[in-house]
Amino acid sequence: MKKRSRSYSTSVVHKTQIDFEQSVTALKELFLNDNIILIDSKLKKYVRGLVTSKNKALVCYLDGSEKTKSIQTLTTTLDKIFLNKKLQVNKKTKIVVIGGGTLGDFGGFLSHILKRGLELILVPSTWLAAMDSANGGKNGINFKEIKNQLGTIYPAKNVIIIKSLLEQQPLDRKVEGFGELIKIAYISSAPFFNKIANEKLNKIDIFQYLPMAIDAKYRVVKQDPLETKGIRYILNFGHTMAHVWESKLGIHHGIAVILGMYFDFLWADKKGYNVAKDLKIFFQSEVVRGVLSLFYTDLLFSVSRGEMMSLLSADKKRENQYIKYVFPNGPSKLKIESVRVLEIYEEFLRQKQL
């Protein structure tokens, strides 16, 4: 496949270049120079050929789980950087992150605060990260067991999407990627949404859809790069309840997004939004039906009122007792409505009885 590159301006001062590559050998030069490279420890075997005695880069292997997004890991990593006598960190140093969205969030935060901002290069290793978290600049670490309470908006200079790295993922990661793909497709257009809803899990080539998904996300991000106008909220479709289920039940993000979208479709339908046809299309997806059959159970509705109210009250979209909630109203026609935190819990109870 011929190499493809795309460039996106998210603001006057930030531009992100997206490169599509076949193999990790495309990263060779980054290891030879004085860079800081953070790698998910599970990917060690995939980059083994790049780590040699000729490297000048400081290579740090980190756990790719949520526990890495902590003040403690940030401090430990900074100690490794500043105590390393071979690496002279300066404004030319690049921070390269090879991993999923969790490690990308951590590395993005680190790159922004270190030396008041070092060039960030993201190499996503999951479908979810490739189409979502690696693009748009949002990063952060967790605090007091609440996701992304400390963070900045700092777009990567370069996102390198490597086909062989993405295709090493197991099937369940493909399901997660599908969750984010059908969400961005719905935000984008009716034809995109219909096409994704009709894809079969064992046949879908997510890699071929990445340019479309990334284009769709940047169309939104460019309108609200610093998340100050409220436009960027629509990217949170399906995410309010998804974050609750992720935090309390440990459900993976992409799967939680499918569940969250279903929750939002049902609520929007009750409120009179124009979603009856969309709900039917959404439900015709074999992936969606599979996820709902496995997860839309009593366990999903076992979250207590106290737990839910606590998490919703910490939501970044909250203003006083209200949350900016994203409701579907037709593909590319989502609506943002201020709803009381208690209303979300009341709808949760209603759906529990369905």
Tab-separated table of C-alpha atoms in Angstrom:
chain	number	residue	atom	x	y	z
A	1	MET	CA	0.000	0.000	0.000
A	2	LYS	CA	1.301	3.441	-0.901
A	3	LYS	CA	2.045	5.614	2.103
A	4	ARG	CA	-0.687	8.158	2.842
A	5	SER	CA	-0.307	11.360	4.822
A	6	ARG	CA	-2.866	13.900	5.995
A	7	SER	CA	-2.447	17.181	7.823
A	8	TYR	CA	-4.983	18.792	10.166
A	9	SER	CA	-4.922	22.261	11.726
A	10	THR	CA	-6.703	22.232	15.067
A	11	SER	CA	-5.861	25.862	15.844
A	12	VAL	CA	-3.653	28.702	14.639
A	13	VAL	CA	-0.596	27.256	16.378
A	14	HIS	CA	-1.201	23.505	16.176
A	15	LYS	CA	-1.068	21.235	13.169
A	16	THR	CA	-1.119	17.436	13.291
A	17	GLN	CA	0.243	15.257	10.523
A	18	ILE	CA	-1.208	11.767	10.177
A	19	ASP	CA	1.004	9.170	8.483
A	20	PHE	CA	-0.196	5.710	7.493
A	21	GLU	CA	2.590	3.109	7.480
A	22	GLN	CA	2.840	-0.631	6.974
A	23	SER	CA	5.561	-1.596	9.488
A	24	VAL	CA	7.192	-0.468	12.731
A	25	THR	CA	10.454	-0.031	10.807
A	26	ALA	CA	9.067	3.414	9.972
A	27	LEU	CA	9.957	4.363	13.577
A	28	LYS	CA	13.668	3.522	13.285
A	29	GLU	CA	14.956	7.102	13.181
A	30	LEU	CA	13.047	8.031	16.330
A	31	PHE	CA	14.991	5.393	18.296
A	32	LEU	CA	18.353	6.559	16.956
A	33	ASN	CA	17.924	10.144	18.189
A	34	ASP	CA	17.767	11.752	21.648
A	35	ASN	CA	14.096	11.124	22.275
A	36	ILE	CA	11.986	9.791	25.123
A	37	ILE	CA	10.025	6.744	23.991
A	38	LEU	CA	7.210	5.376	26.138
A	39	ILE	CA	6.092	1.878	25.132
A	40	ASP	CA	3.298	-0.319	26.436
A	41	SER	CA	5.150	-3.266	27.972
A	42	LYS	CA	2.824	-5.680	26.129
A	43	LEU	CA	4.301	-4.433	22.838
A	44	LYS	CA	7.904	-5.226	23.692
A	45	LYS	CA	8.180	-8.050	21.168
A	46	TYR	CA	6.823	-5.894	18.343
A	47	VAL	CA	9.546	-3.234	18.730
A	48	ARG	CA	12.389	-5.565	19.676
A	49	GLY	CA	14.213	-4.987	16.397
A	50	LEU	CA	14.235	-1.221	16.982
A	51	VAL	CA	15.853	-1.332	20.418
A	52	THR	CA	19.599	-1.736	19.785
A	53	SER	CA	22.927	-0.601	21.193
A	54	LYS	CA	22.954	2.204	18.601
A	55	ASN	CA	19.931	3.867	20.177
A	56	LYS	CA	20.283	7.257	21.774
A	57	ALA	CA	16.667	7.347	22.901
A	58	LEU	CA	15.579	6.659	26.463
A	59	VAL	CA	13.113	3.770	26.230
A	60	CYS	CA	10.620	3.353	29.068
A	61	TYR	CA	8.258	0.366	29.180
A	62	LEU	CA	5.047	1.135	31.050
A	63	ASP	CA	1.872	-0.694	31.940
A	64	GLY	CA	-0.846	0.245	29.471
A	65	SER	CA	-3.642	0.116	32.055
A	66	GLU	CA	-5.475	2.979	33.775
A	67	LYS	CA	-3.241	2.709	36.852
A	68	THR	CA	-0.431	4.270	34.810
A	69	LYS	CA	-2.405	7.509	34.575
A	70	SER	CA	-1.425	8.593	38.077
A	71	ILE	CA	0.661	11.173	39.885
A	72	GLN	CA	2.865	8.352	41.169
A	73	THR	CA	3.709	7.036	37.686
A	74	LEU	CA	4.260	10.585	36.443
A	75	THR	CA	6.792	11.204	39.226
A	76	THR	CA	8.546	7.862	38.639
A	77	THR	CA	8.838	8.544	34.904
A	78	LEU	CA	10.187	12.060	35.468
A	79	ASP	CA	12.812	10.586	37.815
A	80	LYS	CA	13.936	8.185	35.058
A	81	ILE	CA	14.223	11.065	32.620
A	82	PHE	CA	16.145	13.464	34.845
A	83	LEU	CA	18.410	10.813	36.373
A	84	ASN	CA	19.428	9.444	32.981
A	85	LYS	CA	22.954	10.732	32.328
A	86	LYS	CA	23.042	9.893	28.605
A	87	LEU	CA	19.986	11.888	27.622
A	88	GLN	CA	20.126	15.654	27.574
A	89	VAL	CA	16.519	16.783	27.472
A	90	ASN	CA	16.024	20.043	25.569
A	91	LYS	CA	13.419	21.636	23.315
A	92	LYS	CA	14.480	19.384	20.418
A	93	THR	CA	13.688	16.244	22.388
A	94	LYS	CA	10.581	14.423	21.206
A	95	ILE	CA	8.287	12.297	23.308
A	96	VAL	CA	7.129	9.250	21.383
A	97	VAL	CA	4.285	7.121	22.739
A	98	ILE	CA	3.714	3.624	21.354
A	99	GLY	CA	0.558	2.220	22.893
A	100	GLY	CA	-3.165	2.609	23.350
A	101	GLY	CA	-5.238	5.548	24.458
A	102	THR	CA	-4.381	5.231	28.130
A	103	LEU	CA	-0.649	5.520	27.532
A	104	GLY	CA	-1.291	8.239	24.943
A	105	ASP	CA	-3.193	10.276	27.547
A	106	PHE	CA	-0.297	9.913	29.976
A	107	GLY	CA	2.391	10.686	27.388
A	108	GLY	CA	0.494	13.669	26.064
A	109	PHE	CA	0.240	15.153	29.553
A	110	LEU	CA	3.931	14.500	30.189
A	111	SER	CA	4.988	16.072	26.887
A	112	HIS	CA	3.043	19.247	27.601
A	113	ILE	CA	4.429	19.880	31.072
A	114	LEU	CA	8.040	18.799	30.449
A	115	LYS	CA	10.215	21.793	29.523
A	116	ARG	CA	6.942	23.691	28.946
A	117	GLY	CA	6.121	21.550	25.969
A	118	LEU	CA	8.046	19.008	23.903
A	119	GLU	CA	7.064	17.705	20.478
A	120	LEU	CA	4.663	14.790	20.813
A	121	ILE	CA	4.488	11.821	18.449
A	122	LEU	CA	1.778	9.228	18.988
A	123	VAL	CA	1.900	5.704	17.579
A	124	PRO	CA	-1.472	4.172	18.500
A	125	SER	CA	-1.522	0.409	18.983
A	126	THR	CA	-5.307	0.004	19.306
A	127	TRP	CA	-8.123	0.757	16.886
A	128	LEU	CA	-9.725	2.900	19.563
A	129	ALA	CA	-6.667	5.109	19.966
A	130	ALA	CA	-6.002	5.335	16.221
A	131	MET	CA	-9.414	6.795	15.420
A	132	ASP	CA	-10.114	8.695	18.630
A	133	SER	CA	-7.760	9.523	21.483
A	134	ALA	CA	-4.623	10.055	19.370
A	135	ASN	CA	-6.428	12.827	17.495
A	136	GLY	CA	-7.592	16.122	18.908
A	137	GLY	CA	-5.072	16.795	21.667
A	138	LYS	CA	-6.964	15.881	24.826
A	139	ASN	CA	-4.794	14.165	27.416
A	140	GLY	CA	-4.717	13.685	31.152
A	141	ILE	CA	-4.145	11.608	34.227
A	142	ASN	CA	-6.562	10.376	36.868
A	143	PHE	CA	-6.895	11.787	40.368
A	144	LYS	CA	-8.774	10.422	43.382
A	145	GLU	CA	-9.979	7.472	41.233
A	146	ILE	CA	-11.752	9.854	38.839
A	147	LYS	CA	-10.754	9.759	35.178
A	148	ASN	CA	-8.805	12.581	33.549
A	149	GLN	CA	-9.208	15.148	36.319
A	150	LEU	CA	-5.767	16.602	35.540
A	151	GLY	CA	-5.041	17.337	31.921
A	152	THR	CA	-4.383	19.734	29.087
A	153	ILE	CA	-5.191	20.063	25.400
A	154	TYR	CA	-1.949	19.503	23.517
A	155	PRO	CA	-2.204	18.020	20.010
A	156	ALA	CA	0.450	15.653	18.721
A	157	LYS	CA	2.762	16.985	16.042
A	158	ASN	CA	2.606	13.633	14.307
A	159	VAL	CA	0.376	10.549	14.576
A	160	ILE	CA	1.896	7.486	12.928
A	161	ILE	CA	-0.660	4.767	12.210
A	162	ILE	CA	1.006	1.414	11.544
A	163	LYS	CA	-1.094	-1.316	9.999
A	164	SER	CA	0.954	-4.290	11.252
A	165	LEU	CA	0.866	-2.953	14.820
A	166	LEU	CA	-2.893	-2.452	14.797
A	167	GLU	CA	-3.619	-5.836	13.265
A	168	GLN	CA	-1.862	-7.715	16.088
A	169	GLN	CA	-4.824	-7.011	18.383
A	170	PRO	CA	-7.192	-9.782	19.499
A	171	LEU	CA	-10.831	-9.918	18.384
A	172	ASP	CA	-12.215	-8.223	21.498
A	173	ARG	CA	-10.128	-5.129	20.722
A	174	LYS	CA	-11.743	-5.086	17.286
A	175	VAL	CA	-15.138	-5.004	18.986
A	176	GLU	CA	-13.969	-2.038	21.064
A	177	GLY	CA	-12.751	-0.269	17.960
A	178	PHE	CA	-16.106	-0.908	16.302
A	179	GLY	CA	-17.829	0.870	19.198
A	180	GLU	CA	-15.910	4.069	18.583
A	181	LEU	CA	-16.249	3.683	14.808
A	182	ILE	CA	-20.045	3.462	14.818
A	183	LYS	CA	-20.182	6.440	17.201
A	184	ILE	CA	-18.080	8.694	14.965
A	185	ALA	CA	-19.986	7.407	11.922
A	186	TYR	CA	-23.283	8.515	13.490
A	187	ILE	CA	-21.816	11.918	14.299
A	188	SER	CA	-20.530	12.210	10.727
A	189	SER	CA	-23.336	11.264	8.293
A	190	ALA	CA	-26.216	8.899	7.545
A	191	PRO	CA	-24.378	7.024	4.744
A	192	PHE	CA	-21.338	6.425	6.982
A	193	PHE	CA	-23.553	5.261	9.868
A	194	ASN	CA	-25.581	2.918	7.641
A	195	LYS	CA	-22.444	1.408	6.110
A	196	ILE	CA	-20.824	0.664	9.481
A	197	ALA	CA	-24.050	-0.760	10.935
A	198	ASN	CA	-24.118	-3.316	8.112
A	199	GLU	CA	-20.521	-4.495	8.561
A	200	LYS	CA	-19.787	-8.011	9.829
A	201	LEU	CA	-17.169	-8.359	12.562
A	202	ASN	CA	-15.266	-11.149	10.803
A	203	LYS	CA	-15.106	-9.172	7.540
A	204	ILE	CA	-14.750	-5.524	8.516
A	205	ASP	CA	-11.433	-3.866	7.625
A	206	ILE	CA	-11.230	-1.145	10.240
A	207	PHE	CA	-7.930	0.110	8.829
A	208	GLN	CA	-9.633	1.203	5.609
A	209	TYR	CA	-12.133	3.270	7.623
A	210	LEU	CA	-9.523	5.105	9.709
A	211	PRO	CA	-9.090	8.047	7.285
A	212	MET	CA	-12.876	8.607	7.245
A	213	ALA	CA	-13.149	8.345	11.044
A	214	ILE	CA	-10.204	10.684	11.625
A	215	ASP	CA	-11.557	13.203	9.102
A	216	ALA	CA	-14.906	13.159	10.902
A	217	LYS	CA	-13.330	13.802	14.274
A	218	TYR	CA	-11.156	16.684	13.062
A	219	ARG	CA	-14.157	18.350	11.437
A	220	VAL	CA	-15.590	18.677	14.951
A	221	VAL	CA	-12.317	19.456	16.736
A	222	LYS	CA	-11.443	22.261	14.316
A	223	GLN	CA	-14.670	24.085	15.249
A	224	ASP	CA	-13.843	23.950	18.969
A	225	PRO	CA	-10.132	23.119	19.434
A	226	LEU	CA	-9.920	24.159	23.090
A	227	GLU	CA	-13.356	22.816	24.072
A	228	THR	CA	-14.610	26.298	24.969
A	229	LYS	CA	-17.626	26.633	22.629
A	230	GLY	CA	-19.460	23.453	23.559
A	231	ILE	CA	-19.386	22.136	19.978
A	232	ARG	CA	-16.869	19.440	20.841
A	233	TYR	CA	-19.310	17.973	23.363
A	234	ILE	CA	-20.974	15.994	20.571
A	235	LEU	CA	-17.940	13.692	20.500
A	236	ASN	CA	-19.160	12.513	23.917
A	237	PHE	CA	-22.230	10.849	22.447
A	238	GLY	CA	-22.714	7.615	24.404
A	239	HIS	CA	-19.939	8.526	26.817
A	240	THR	CA	-21.739	9.794	29.926
A	241	MET	CA	-23.095	6.401	30.960
A	242	ALA	CA	-20.134	4.647	29.342
A	243	HIS	CA	-17.797	6.318	31.837
A	244	VAL	CA	-19.999	5.199	34.727
A	245	TRP	CA	-19.899	1.578	33.581
A	246	GLU	CA	-16.188	1.727	32.849
A	247	SER	CA	-15.406	3.077	36.300
A	248	LYS	CA	-17.701	0.857	38.343
A	249	LEU	CA	-17.889	-2.377	36.347
A	250	GLY	CA	-14.546	-2.377	34.524
A	251	ILE	CA	-16.169	-2.622	31.089
A	252	HIS	CA	-13.744	-1.710	28.291
A	253	HIS	CA	-14.266	1.703	26.725
A	254	GLY	CA	-15.409	0.772	23.209
A	255	ILE	CA	-17.901	-1.747	24.536
A	256	ALA	CA	-19.141	0.749	27.116
A	257	VAL	CA	-19.656	3.282	24.299
A	258	ILE	CA	-21.962	0.848	22.452
A	259	LEU	CA	-23.934	0.372	25.679
A	260	GLY	CA	-23.952	4.121	26.277
A	261	MET	CA	-25.207	4.813	22.751
A	262	TYR	CA	-28.043	2.347	23.250
A	263	PHE	CA	-28.924	4.025	26.554
A	264	ASP	CA	-28.943	7.418	24.814
A	265	PHE	CA	-31.036	6.200	21.865
A	266	LEU	CA	-33.662	4.796	24.250
A	267	TRP	CA	-33.729	8.000	26.298
A	268	ALA	CA	-33.863	10.216	23.202
A	269	ASP	CA	-36.738	8.154	21.843
A	270	LYS	CA	-38.646	8.652	25.097
A	271	LYS	CA	-38.003	12.399	24.941
A	272	GLY	CA	-39.363	12.605	21.409
A	273	TYR	CA	-36.170	13.009	19.440
A	274	ASN	CA	-36.109	11.742	15.830
A	275	VAL	CA	-34.284	8.464	16.442
A	276	ALA	CA	-36.720	5.597	15.787
A	277	LYS	CA	-35.145	4.817	12.410
A	278	ASP	CA	-31.592	5.243	13.766
A	279	LEU	CA	-32.287	2.909	16.671
A	280	LYS	CA	-33.483	0.268	14.206
A	281	ILE	CA	-30.317	0.681	12.080
A	282	PHE	CA	-28.125	0.609	15.198
A	283	PHE	CA	-29.778	-2.578	16.410
A	284	GLN	CA	-29.406	-4.324	13.056
A	285	SER	CA	-25.621	-4.368	13.567
A	286	GLU	CA	-24.513	-7.871	14.543
A	287	VAL	CA	-21.745	-6.382	16.705
A	288	VAL	CA	-24.193	-4.179	18.598
A	289	ARG	CA	-26.603	-7.075	19.134
A	290	GLY	CA	-23.749	-9.254	20.374
A	291	VAL	CA	-22.568	-6.651	22.869
A	292	LEU	CA	-26.090	-5.997	24.149
A	293	SER	CA	-26.804	-9.710	24.593
A	294	LEU	CA	-23.657	-10.137	26.674
A	295	PHE	CA	-23.638	-6.924	28.708
A	296	TYR	CA	-27.126	-5.402	28.814
A	297	THR	CA	-28.006	-7.411	31.910
A	298	ASP	CA	-28.940	-6.850	35.548
A	299	LEU	CA	-25.239	-6.368	36.312
A	300	LEU	CA	-25.184	-3.254	34.126
A	301	PHE	CA	-27.896	-1.749	36.321
A	302	SER	CA	-26.312	-2.768	39.616
A	303	VAL	CA	-24.552	0.587	40.072
A	304	SER	CA	-25.947	2.223	43.209
A	305	ARG	CA	-27.472	5.681	43.317
A	306	GLY	CA	-24.592	6.954	45.458
A	307	GLU	CA	-21.942	5.594	43.092
A	308	MET	CA	-23.658	7.017	40.029
A	309	MET	CA	-24.358	10.434	41.524
A	310	SER	CA	-20.748	10.686	42.693
A	311	LEU	CA	-19.370	9.888	39.236
A	312	LEU	CA	-21.822	12.109	37.383
A	313	SER	CA	-21.095	14.984	39.745
A	314	ALA	CA	-17.421	14.744	38.770
A	315	ASP	CA	-18.229	14.760	35.019
A	316	LYS	CA	-16.295	17.503	33.198
A	317	LYS	CA	-19.485	18.499	31.363
A	318	ARG	CA	-21.273	19.309	34.625
A	319	GLU	CA	-22.349	22.842	35.482
A	320	ASN	CA	-23.813	23.065	39.002
A	321	GLN	CA	-26.526	20.370	39.114
A	322	TYR	CA	-26.695	20.064	35.331
A	323	ILE	CA	-24.715	18.073	32.769
A	324	LYS	CA	-24.382	18.921	29.092
A	325	TYR	CA	-25.883	15.721	27.709
A	326	VAL	CA	-25.564	14.678	24.067
A	327	PHE	CA	-28.769	13.299	22.545
A	328	PRO	CA	-29.027	11.673	19.112
A	329	ASN	CA	-31.494	13.367	16.779
A	330	GLY	CA	-30.493	11.890	13.434
A	331	PRO	CA	-27.019	11.217	11.980
A	332	SER	CA	-24.862	14.380	12.154
A	333	LYS	CA	-27.749	16.149	13.931
A	334	LEU	CA	-27.021	15.572	17.603
A	335	LYS	CA	-28.432	17.905	20.220
A	336	ILE	CA	-26.824	19.088	23.447
A	337	GLU	CA	-29.245	19.535	26.313
A	338	SER	CA	-28.677	20.541	29.933
A	339	VAL	CA	-30.146	17.841	32.154
A	340	ARG	CA	-30.125	17.481	35.901
A	341	VAL	CA	-27.824	14.832	37.313
A	342	LEU	CA	-30.845	13.299	39.042
A	343	GLU	CA	-32.647	13.001	35.679
A	344	ILE	CA	-29.915	10.705	34.392
A	345	TYR	CA	-30.317	8.448	37.399
A	346	GLU	CA	-34.102	8.449	36.979
A	347	GLU	CA	-33.692	7.369	33.353
A	348	PHE	CA	-31.269	4.686	34.521
A	349	LEU	CA	-33.992	3.337	36.818
A	350	ARG	CA	-36.561	3.475	34.012
A	351	GLN	CA	-34.366	1.459	31.653
A	352	LYS	CA	-33.638	-1.005	34.426
A	353	GLN	CA	-37.323	-1.951	34.304
A	354	LEU	CA	-37.455	-2.381	30.502
